[in-house]
Tab-separated table of C-alpha atoms in Angstrom:
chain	number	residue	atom	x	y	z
A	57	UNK	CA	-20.688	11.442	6.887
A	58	UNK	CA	-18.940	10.990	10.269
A	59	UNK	CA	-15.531	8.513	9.834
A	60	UNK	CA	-14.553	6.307	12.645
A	61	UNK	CA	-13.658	8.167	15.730
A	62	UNK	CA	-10.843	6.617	18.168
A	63	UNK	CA	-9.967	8.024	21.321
A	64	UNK	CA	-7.539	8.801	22.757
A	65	UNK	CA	-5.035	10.041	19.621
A	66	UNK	CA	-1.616	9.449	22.210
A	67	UNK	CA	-1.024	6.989	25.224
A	68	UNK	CA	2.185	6.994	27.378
A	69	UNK	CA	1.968	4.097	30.240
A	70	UNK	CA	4.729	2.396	32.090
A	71	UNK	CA	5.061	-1.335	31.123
A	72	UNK	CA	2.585	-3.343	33.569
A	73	UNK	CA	-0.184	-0.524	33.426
A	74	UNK	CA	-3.283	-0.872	32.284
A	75	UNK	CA	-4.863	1.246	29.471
A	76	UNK	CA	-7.929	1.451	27.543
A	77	UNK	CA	-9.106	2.480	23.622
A	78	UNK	CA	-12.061	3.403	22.380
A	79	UNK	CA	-13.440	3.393	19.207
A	80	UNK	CA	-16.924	4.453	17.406
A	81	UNK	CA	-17.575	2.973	13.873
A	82	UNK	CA	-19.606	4.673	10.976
A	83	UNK	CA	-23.068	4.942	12.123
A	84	UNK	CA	-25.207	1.584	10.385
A	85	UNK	CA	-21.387	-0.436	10.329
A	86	UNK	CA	-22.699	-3.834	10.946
A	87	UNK	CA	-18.593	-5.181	11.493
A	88	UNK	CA	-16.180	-3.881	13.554
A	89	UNK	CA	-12.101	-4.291	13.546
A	90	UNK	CA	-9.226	-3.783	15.769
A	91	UNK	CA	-5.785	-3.750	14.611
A	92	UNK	CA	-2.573	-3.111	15.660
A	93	UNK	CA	0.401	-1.771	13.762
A	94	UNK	CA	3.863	-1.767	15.256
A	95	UNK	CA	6.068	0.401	13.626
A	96	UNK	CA	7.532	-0.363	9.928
A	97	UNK	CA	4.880	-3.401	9.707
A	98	UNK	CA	1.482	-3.221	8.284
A	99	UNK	CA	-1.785	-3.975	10.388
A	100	UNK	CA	-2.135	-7.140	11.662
A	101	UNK	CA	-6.187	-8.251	12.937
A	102	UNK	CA	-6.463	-8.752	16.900
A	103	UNK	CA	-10.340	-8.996	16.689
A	104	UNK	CA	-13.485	-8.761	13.996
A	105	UNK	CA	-16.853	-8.363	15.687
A	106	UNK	CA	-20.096	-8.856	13.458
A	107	UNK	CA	-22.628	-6.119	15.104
A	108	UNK	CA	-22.336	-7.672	19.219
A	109	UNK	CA	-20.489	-11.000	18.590
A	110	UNK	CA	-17.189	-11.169	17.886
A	111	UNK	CA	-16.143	-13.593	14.829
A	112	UNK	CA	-12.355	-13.974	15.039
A	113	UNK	CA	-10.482	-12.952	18.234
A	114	UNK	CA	-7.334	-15.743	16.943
A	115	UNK	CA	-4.890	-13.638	17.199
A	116	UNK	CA	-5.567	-11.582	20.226
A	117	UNK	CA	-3.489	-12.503	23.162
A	118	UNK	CA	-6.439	-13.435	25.660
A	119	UNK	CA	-4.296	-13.145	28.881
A	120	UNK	CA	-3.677	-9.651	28.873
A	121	UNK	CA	-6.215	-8.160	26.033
A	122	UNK	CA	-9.779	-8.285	25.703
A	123	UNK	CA	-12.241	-6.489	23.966
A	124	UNK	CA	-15.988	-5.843	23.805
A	125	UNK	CA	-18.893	-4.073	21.477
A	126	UNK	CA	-22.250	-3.530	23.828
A	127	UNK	CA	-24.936	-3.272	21.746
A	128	UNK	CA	-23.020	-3.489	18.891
A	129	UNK	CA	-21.972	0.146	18.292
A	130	UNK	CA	-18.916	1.330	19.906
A	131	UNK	CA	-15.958	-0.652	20.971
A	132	UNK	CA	-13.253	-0.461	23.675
A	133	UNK	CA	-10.380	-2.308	23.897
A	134	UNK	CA	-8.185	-3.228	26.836
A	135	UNK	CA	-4.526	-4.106	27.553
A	136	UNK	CA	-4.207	-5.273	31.146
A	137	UNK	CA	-1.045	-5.830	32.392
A	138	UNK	CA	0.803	-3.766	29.198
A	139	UNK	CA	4.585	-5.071	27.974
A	140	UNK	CA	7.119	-3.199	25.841
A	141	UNK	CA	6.048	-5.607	23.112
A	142	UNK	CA	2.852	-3.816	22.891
A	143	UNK	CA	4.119	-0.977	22.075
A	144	UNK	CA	2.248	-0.406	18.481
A	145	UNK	CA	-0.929	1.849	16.977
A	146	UNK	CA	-4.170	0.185	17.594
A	147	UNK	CA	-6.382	0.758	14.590
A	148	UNK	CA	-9.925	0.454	14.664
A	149	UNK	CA	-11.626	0.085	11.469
A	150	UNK	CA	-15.566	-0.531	10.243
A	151	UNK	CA	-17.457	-1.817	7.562
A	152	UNK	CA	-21.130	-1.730	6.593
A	153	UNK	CA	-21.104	-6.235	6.501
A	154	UNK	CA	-18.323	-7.840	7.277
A	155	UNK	CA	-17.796	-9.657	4.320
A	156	UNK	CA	-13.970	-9.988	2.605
A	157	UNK	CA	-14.395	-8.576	-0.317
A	158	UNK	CA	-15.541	-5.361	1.884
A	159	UNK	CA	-13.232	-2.257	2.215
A	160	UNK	CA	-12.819	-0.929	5.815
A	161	UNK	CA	-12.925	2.324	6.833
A	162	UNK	CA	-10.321	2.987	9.775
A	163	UNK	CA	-9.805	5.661	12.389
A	164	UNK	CA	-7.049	7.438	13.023
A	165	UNK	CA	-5.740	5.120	15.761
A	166	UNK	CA	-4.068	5.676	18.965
A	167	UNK	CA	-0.239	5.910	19.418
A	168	UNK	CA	0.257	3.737	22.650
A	169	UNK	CA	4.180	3.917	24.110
A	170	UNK	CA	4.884	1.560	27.127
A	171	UNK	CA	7.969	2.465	29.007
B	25	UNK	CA	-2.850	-19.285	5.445
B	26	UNK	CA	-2.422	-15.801	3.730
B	27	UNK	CA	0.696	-13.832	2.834
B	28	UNK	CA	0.858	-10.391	1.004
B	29	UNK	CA	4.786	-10.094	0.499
B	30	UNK	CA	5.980	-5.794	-0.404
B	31	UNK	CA	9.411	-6.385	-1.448
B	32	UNK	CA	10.176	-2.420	-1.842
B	33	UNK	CA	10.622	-0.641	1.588
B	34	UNK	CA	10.981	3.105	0.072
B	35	UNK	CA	10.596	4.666	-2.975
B	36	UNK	CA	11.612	8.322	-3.390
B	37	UNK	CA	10.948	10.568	-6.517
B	38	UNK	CA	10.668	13.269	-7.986
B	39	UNK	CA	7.341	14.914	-8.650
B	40	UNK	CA	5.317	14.038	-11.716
B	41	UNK	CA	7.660	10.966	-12.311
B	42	UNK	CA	5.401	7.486	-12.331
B	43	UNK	CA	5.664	5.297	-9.210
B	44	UNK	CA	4.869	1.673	-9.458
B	45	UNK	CA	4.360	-0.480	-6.194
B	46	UNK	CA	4.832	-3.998	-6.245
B	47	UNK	CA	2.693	-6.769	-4.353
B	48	UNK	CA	2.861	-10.683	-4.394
B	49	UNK	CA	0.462	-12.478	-2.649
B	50	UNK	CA	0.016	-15.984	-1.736
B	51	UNK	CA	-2.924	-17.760	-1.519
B	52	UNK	CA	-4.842	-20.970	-1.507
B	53	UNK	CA	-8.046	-19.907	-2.074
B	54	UNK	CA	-9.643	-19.819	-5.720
B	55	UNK	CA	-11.850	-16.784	-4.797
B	56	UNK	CA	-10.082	-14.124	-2.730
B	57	UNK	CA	-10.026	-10.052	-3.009
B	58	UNK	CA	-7.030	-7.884	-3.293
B	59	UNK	CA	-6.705	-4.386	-1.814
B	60	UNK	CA	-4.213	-1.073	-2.050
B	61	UNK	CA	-4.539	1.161	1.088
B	62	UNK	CA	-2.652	4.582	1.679
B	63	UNK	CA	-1.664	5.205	5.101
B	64	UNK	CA	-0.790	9.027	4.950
B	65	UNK	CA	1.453	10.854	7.824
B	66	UNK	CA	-2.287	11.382	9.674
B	67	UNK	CA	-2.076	7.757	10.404
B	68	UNK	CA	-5.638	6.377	8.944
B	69	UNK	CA	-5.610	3.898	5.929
B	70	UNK	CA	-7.582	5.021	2.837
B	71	UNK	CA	-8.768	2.572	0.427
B	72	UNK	CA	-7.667	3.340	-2.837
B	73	UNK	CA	-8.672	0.287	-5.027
B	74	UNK	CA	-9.822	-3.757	-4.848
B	75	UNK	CA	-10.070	-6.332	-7.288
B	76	UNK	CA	-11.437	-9.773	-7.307
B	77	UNK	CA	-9.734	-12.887	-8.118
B	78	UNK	CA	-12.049	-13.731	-11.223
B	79	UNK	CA	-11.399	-10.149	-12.723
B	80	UNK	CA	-8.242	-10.095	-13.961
B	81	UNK	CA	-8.987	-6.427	-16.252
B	82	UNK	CA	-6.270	-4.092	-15.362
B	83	UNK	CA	-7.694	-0.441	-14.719
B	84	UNK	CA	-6.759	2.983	-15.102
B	85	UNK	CA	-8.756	5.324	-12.151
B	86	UNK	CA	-7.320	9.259	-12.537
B	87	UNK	CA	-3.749	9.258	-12.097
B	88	UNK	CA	-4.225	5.119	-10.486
B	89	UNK	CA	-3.997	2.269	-12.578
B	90	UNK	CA	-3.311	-1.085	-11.703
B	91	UNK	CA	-1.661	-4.744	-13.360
B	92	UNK	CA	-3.453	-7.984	-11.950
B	93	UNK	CA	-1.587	-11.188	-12.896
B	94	UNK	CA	-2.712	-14.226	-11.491
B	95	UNK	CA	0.204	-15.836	-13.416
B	96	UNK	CA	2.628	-14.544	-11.162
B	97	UNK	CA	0.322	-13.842	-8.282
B	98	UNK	CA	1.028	-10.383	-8.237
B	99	UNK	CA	-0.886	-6.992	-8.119
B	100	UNK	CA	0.937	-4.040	-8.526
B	101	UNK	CA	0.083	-0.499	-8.539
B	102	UNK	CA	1.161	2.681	-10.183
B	103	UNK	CA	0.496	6.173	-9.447
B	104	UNK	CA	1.218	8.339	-12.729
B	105	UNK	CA	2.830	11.953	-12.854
B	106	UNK	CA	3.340	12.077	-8.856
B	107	UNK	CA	2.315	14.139	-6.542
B	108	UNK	CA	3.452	15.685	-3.023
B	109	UNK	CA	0.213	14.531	-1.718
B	110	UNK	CA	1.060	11.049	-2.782
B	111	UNK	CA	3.684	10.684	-0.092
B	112	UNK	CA	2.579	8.162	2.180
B	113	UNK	CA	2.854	4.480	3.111
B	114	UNK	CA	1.179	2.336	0.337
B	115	UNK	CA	-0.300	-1.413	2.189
B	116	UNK	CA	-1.476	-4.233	-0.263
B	117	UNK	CA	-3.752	-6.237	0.831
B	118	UNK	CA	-5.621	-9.748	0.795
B	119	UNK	CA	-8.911	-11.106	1.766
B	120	UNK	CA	-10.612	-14.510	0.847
B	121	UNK	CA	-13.677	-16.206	1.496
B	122	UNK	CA	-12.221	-18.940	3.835
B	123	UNK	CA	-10.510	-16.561	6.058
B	124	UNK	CA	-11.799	-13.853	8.086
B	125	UNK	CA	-8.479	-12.060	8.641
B	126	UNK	CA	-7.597	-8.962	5.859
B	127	UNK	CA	-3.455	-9.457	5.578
B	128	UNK	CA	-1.611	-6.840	4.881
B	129	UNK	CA	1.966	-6.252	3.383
B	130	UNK	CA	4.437	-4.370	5.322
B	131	UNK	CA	3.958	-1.267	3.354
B	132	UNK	CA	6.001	0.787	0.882
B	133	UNK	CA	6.767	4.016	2.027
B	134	UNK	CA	6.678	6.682	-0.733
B	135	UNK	CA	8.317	10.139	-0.911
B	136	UNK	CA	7.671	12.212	-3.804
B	137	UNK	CA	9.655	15.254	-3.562
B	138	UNK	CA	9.055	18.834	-5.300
């Protein structure tokens, strides 16, 4: 069975770029995660969509990231203007529901550095 | 809200000594879910094992096992005889019905050396 694939693995960008992720959950995953992990900390959720809809985006910071799942399969995820501060790997995880009790299965993430 | 608290940073051994990992959570919720994930250097997180809040039954899985106290809120994990493959960052986790949001510790990184 396929794992989650994310794309791309490495990301260099001067701070103000723009840059994009991309992420394509287990084939059937109804709910689909991004994270991000800044170095020495553990994962921390930016957004949870249930299959098109997205069902907590709380702690995503809406003026610069946004994120979207068309017809509720793969997912890409933007950072527009990037800081230093978001300098971090951006996990994307799936699961078949969605519910809590659920473990995720997570991709490999992509290393993003802004200079 | 939710907090997973990993009070050890690193933990370095030898191989085939036991490694235990601790985890205190805190929680409001009466029903919630804990988690252990290993993040090895490939950078994906593996589940390794959960337990609900209304199962306190510790476990032994292979060389895993695991002690579940609600007492003291904590849920700590022990890998027995190590293994070079073990090395890897170790994440505890929490879930619960009222909140969407999995919380993770900071991680424990573990180096088992030959």
């Amino acid at each position: 069975e396929a794992g989650v694939a994310q794309s791309p693995r490495y990301k260099i960008i001067e701070k103000r770029q723009s840059v994009a992720f991309w992420c394509n959950p287990i084939s059937g995953h109804a709910t689909l995660y991004w994270y991000q992990q800044i170095l020495g900390q553990g994962p921390k959720l930016l957004i949870q969509f249930q299959n098109n809809g997205v069902v907590d985006d709380s702690q995503l910071p809406k003026d610069r990231f946004s994120a979207e799942r068309l017809k509720g399969v793969d997912s890409t995820l933007k950072i527009q203007p990037a800081k230093l501060e978001d300098s971090a790997v951006y996990l994307c995880a799936s699961s078949p529901g969605g519910a809590r009790r659920e473990k995720l299965f997570f991709g490999s993430g992509t290393q993003l550095s802004v200079l | 809200a939710q907090k997973v608290t990993q009070a050890q940073t690193e933990i370095s051994v030898v191989e085939k000594e036991d490694v235990t990992l601790d985890c205190v959570y805190e929680t409001r919720d009466t029903t919630y879910y804990l988690f252990w994930y290993k993040q090895p250097p490939s950078g994906e997180l593996v589940f390794l094992i959960r337990r609900n809040s209304f199962d306190e039954q510790n476990e032994i899985s292979g060389r895993y096992s695991w002690n579940f106290q609600k007492s003291t809120s904590s849920f700590n994990f022990t890998i027995t005889a190590s293994q070079v493959v073990d090395s890897a960052v170790y994440f505890c986790a929490l879930g619960t019905l009222n909140d969407y949001k999995l919380s993770f510790g900071a991680g424990t990184t573990v180096t088992v050396r030959a």
